[in-house]
PDB file of C-alpha atoms in Angstrom:
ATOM      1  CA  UNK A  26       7.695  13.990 -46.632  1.00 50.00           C
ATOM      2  CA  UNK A  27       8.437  13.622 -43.023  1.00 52.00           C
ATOM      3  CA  UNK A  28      12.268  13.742 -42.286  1.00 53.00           C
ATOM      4  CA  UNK A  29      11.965  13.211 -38.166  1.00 54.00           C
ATOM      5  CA  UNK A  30       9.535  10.688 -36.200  1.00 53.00           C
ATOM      6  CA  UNK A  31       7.577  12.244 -33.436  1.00 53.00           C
ATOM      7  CA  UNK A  32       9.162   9.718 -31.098  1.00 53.00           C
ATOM      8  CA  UNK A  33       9.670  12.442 -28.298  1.00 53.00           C
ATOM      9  CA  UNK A  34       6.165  13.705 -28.519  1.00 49.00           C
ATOM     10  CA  UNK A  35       5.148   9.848 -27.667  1.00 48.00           C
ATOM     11  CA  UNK A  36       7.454   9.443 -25.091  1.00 49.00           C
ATOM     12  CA  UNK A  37       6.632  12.875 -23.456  1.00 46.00           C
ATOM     13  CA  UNK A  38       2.629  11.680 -23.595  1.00 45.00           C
ATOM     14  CA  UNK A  39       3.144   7.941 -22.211  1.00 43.00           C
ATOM     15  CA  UNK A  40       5.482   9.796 -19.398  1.00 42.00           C
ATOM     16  CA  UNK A  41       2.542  11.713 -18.703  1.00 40.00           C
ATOM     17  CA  UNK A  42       0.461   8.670 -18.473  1.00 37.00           C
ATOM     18  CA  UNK A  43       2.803   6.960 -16.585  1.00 45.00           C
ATOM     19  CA  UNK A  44       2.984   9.828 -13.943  1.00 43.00           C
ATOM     20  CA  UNK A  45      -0.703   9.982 -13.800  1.00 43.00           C
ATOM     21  CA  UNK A  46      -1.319   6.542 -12.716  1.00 50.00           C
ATOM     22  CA  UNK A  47       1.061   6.644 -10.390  1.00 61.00           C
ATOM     23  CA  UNK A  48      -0.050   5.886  -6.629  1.00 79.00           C
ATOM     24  CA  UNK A  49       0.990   7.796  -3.867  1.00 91.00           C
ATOM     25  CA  UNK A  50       1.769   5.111  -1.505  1.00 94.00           C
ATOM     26  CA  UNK A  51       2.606   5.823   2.628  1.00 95.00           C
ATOM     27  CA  UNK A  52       4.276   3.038   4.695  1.00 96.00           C
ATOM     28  CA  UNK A  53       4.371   3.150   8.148  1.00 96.00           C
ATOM     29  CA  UNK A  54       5.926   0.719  10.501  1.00 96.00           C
ATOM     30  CA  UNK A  55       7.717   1.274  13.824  1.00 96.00           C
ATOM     31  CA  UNK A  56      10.282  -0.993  12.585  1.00 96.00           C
ATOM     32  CA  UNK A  57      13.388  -0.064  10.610  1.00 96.00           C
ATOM     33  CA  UNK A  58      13.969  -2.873   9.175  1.00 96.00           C
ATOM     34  CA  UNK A  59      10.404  -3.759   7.888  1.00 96.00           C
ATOM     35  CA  UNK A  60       9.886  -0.199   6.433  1.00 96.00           C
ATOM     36  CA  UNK A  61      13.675  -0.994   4.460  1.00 95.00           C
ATOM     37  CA  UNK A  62      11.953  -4.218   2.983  1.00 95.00           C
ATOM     38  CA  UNK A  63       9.112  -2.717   1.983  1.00 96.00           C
ATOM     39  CA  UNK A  64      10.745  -0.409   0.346  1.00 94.00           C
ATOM     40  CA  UNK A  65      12.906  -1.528  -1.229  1.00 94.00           C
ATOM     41  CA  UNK A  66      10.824  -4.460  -2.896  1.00 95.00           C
ATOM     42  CA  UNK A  67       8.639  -1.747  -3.922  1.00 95.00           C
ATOM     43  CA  UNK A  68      11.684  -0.253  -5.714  1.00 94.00           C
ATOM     44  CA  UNK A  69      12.529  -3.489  -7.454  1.00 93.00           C
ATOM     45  CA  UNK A  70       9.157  -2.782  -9.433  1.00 93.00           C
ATOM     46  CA  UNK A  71       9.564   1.233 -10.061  1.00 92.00           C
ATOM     47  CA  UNK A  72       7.071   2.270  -7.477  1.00 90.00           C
ATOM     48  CA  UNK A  73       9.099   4.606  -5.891  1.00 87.00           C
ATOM     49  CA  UNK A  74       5.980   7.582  -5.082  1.00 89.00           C
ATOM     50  CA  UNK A  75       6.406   6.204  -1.057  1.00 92.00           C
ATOM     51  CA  UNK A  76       6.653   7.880   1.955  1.00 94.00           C
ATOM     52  CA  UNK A  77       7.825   6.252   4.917  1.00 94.00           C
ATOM     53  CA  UNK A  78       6.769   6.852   8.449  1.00 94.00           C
ATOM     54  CA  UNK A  79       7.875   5.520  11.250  1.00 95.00           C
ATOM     55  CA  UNK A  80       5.271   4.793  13.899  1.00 94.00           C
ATOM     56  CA  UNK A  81       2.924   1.871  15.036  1.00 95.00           C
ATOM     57  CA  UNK A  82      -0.025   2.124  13.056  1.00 95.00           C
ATOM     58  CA  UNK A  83      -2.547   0.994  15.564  1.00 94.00           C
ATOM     59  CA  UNK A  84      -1.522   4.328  17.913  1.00 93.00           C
ATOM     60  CA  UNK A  85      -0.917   7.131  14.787  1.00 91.00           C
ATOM     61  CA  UNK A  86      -3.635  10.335  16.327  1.00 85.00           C
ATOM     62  CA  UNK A  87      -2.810  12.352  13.512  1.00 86.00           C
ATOM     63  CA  UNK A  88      -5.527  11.658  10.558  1.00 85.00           C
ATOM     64  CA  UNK A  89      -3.482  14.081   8.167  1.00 87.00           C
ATOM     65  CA  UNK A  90      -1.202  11.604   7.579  1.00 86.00           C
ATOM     66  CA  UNK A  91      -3.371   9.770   5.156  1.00 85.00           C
ATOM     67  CA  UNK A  92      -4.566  12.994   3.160  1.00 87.00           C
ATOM     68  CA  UNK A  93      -3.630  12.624  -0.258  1.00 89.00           C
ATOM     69  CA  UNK A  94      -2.626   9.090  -0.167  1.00 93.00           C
ATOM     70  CA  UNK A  95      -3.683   6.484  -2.701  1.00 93.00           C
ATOM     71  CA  UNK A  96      -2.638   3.484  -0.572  1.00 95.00           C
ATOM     72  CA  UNK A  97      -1.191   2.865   2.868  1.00 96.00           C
ATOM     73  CA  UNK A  98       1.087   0.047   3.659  1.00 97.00           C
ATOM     74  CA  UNK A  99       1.006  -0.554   7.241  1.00 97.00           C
ATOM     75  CA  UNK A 100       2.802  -3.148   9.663  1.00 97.00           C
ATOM     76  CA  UNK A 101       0.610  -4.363  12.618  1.00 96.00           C
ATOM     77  CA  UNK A 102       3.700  -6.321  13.851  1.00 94.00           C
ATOM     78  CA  UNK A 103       2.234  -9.088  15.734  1.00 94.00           C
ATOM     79  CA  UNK A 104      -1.423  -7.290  16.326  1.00 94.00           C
ATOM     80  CA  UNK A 105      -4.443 -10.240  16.423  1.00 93.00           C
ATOM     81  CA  UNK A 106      -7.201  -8.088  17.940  1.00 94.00           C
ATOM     82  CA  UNK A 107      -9.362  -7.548  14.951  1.00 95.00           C
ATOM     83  CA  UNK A 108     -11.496  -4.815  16.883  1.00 95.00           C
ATOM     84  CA  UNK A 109      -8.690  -2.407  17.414  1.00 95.00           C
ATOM     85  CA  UNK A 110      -7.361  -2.774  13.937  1.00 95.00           C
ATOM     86  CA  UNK A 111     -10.787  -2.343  12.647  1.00 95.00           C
ATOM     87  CA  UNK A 112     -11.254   1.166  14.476  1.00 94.00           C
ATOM     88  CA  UNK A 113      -7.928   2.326  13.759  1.00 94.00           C
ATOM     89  CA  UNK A 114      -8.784   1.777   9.611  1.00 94.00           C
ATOM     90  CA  UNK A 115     -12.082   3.146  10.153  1.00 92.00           C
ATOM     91  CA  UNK A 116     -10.672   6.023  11.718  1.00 91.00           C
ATOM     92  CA  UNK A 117      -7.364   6.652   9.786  1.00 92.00           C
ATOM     93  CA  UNK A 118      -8.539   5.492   6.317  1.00 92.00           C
ATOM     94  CA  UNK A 119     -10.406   7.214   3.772  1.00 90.00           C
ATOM     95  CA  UNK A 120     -13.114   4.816   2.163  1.00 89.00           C
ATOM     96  CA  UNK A 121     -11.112   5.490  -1.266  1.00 89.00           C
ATOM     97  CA  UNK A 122      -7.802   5.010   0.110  1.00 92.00           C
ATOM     98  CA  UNK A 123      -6.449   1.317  -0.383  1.00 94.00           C
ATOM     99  CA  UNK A 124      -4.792  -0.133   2.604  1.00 95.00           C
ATOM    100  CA  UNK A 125      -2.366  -3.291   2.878  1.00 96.00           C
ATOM    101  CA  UNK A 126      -1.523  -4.960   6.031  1.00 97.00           C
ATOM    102  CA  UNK A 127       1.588  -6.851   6.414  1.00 97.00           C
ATOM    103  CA  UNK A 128       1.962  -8.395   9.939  1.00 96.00           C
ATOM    104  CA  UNK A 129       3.665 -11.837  11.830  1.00 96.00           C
ATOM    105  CA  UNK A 130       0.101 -13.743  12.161  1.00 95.00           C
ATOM    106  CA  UNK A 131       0.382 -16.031   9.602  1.00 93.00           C
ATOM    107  CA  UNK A 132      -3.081 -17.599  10.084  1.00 94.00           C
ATOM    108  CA  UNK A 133      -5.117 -17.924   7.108  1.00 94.00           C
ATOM    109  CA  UNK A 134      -8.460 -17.369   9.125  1.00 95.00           C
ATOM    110  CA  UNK A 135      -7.059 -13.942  10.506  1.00 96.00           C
ATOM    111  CA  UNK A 136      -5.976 -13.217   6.726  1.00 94.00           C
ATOM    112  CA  UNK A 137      -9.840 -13.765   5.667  1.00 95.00           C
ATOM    113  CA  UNK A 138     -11.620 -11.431   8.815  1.00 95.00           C
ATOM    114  CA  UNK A 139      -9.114  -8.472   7.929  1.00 95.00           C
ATOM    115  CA  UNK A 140     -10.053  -9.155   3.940  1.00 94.00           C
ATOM    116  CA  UNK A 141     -13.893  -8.883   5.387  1.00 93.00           C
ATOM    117  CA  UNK A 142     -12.782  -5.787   6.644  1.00 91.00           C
ATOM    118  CA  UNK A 143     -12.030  -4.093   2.687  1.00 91.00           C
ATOM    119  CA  UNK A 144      -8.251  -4.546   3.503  1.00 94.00           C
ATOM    120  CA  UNK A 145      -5.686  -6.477   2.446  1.00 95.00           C
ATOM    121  CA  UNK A 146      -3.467  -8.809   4.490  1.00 96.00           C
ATOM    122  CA  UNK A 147       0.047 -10.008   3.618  1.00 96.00           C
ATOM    123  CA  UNK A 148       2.249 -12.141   6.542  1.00 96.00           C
ATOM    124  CA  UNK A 149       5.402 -10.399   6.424  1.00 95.00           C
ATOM    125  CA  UNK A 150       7.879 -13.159   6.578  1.00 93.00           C
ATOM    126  CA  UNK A 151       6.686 -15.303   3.822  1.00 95.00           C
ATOM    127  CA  UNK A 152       3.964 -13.113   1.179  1.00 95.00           C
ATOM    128  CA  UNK A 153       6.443  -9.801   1.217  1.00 95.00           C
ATOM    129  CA  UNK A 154       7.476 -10.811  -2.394  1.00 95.00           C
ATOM    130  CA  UNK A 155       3.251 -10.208  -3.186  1.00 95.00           C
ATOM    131  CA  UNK A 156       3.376  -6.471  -1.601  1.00 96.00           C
ATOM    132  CA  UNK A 157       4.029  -5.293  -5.404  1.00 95.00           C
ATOM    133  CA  UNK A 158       1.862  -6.771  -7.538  1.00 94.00           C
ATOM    134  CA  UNK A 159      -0.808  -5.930  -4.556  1.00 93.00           C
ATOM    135  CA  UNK A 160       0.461  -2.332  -4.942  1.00 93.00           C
ATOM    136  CA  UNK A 161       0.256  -2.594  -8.704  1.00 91.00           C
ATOM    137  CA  UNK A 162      -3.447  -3.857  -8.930  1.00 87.00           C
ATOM    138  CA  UNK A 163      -6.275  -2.043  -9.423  1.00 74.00           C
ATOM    139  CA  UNK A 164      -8.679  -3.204  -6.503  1.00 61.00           C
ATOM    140  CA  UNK A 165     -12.149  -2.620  -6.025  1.00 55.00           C
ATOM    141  CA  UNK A 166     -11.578  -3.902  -1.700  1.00 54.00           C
ATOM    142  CA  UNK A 167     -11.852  -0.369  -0.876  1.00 51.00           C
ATOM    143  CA  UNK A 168     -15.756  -0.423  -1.469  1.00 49.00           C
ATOM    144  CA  UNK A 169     -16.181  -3.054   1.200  1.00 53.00           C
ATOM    145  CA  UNK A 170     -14.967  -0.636   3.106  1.00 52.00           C
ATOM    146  CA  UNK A 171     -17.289   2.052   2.799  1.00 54.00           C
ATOM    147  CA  UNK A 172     -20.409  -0.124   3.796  1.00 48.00           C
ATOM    148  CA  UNK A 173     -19.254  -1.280   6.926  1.00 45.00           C
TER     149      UNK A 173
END
């Protein structure tokens, strides 16, 4: 007869699990405020594996920065020029890496070419509630990436 339930055994093995699937997430914005946001609605939902850098992501010349890194979060501010964000992913993003985009252009055609691009585009005023869930998915846009 069993006296005591194995309760912490479970809880140490779904901890594990937990920990496991765990992205490490990087966000990088030159603006204070925006990298606070982010942050902290990524808090609201326990992801709290972030690092926060603060620099414009269409001029970062260190590649390190994304070694190790599940999933960027990056702010383009109010960036529209599709071929300079394109290099600067191609360049700064590992194929297996997933990368989010939050930016001011709130056009829905500008949304769909940086989608084309294996990437993920959020406008920053009014889809920041989304980052999350985005962050929370399992997303298969990274291997549109790696043909391009």
């Amino acid at each position: 007869m069993k006296l005591f339930s194995d309760d912490n055994v479970e809880q140490k093995e779904s901890s594990i699990v937990s920990a496991e699937t765990r992205n490490k997430t990087v966000i990088i914005s030159p603006r204070v405020r925006v990298l606070d946001d982010i942050h902290s609605s990524l808090l609201m939902y326990d992801i709290d594996d972030t690092e926060t850098i603060k620099q414009n992501f269409l001029n970062i010349a260190d590649v390190s920065i994304a070694q190790g890194v599940d999933i960027i979060i990056a702010d383009i501010a109010d960036c529209s020029d599709l071929i300079n964000i394109k290099q600067v992913i191609s360049v700064l993003v590992p194929v297996n890496t997933r990368c989010i985009l939050l930016g001011e252009n709130d056009s829905i055609a500008f949304g769909k070419e940086i989608n084309k691009l294996g990437v993920d585009y959020l406008h920053l005023t009014s889809q920041l509630q989304e980052l999350p869930e985005l962050v929370l998915e399992k997303s298969s846009n990274t291997l549109m990436r790696g043909t391009i």
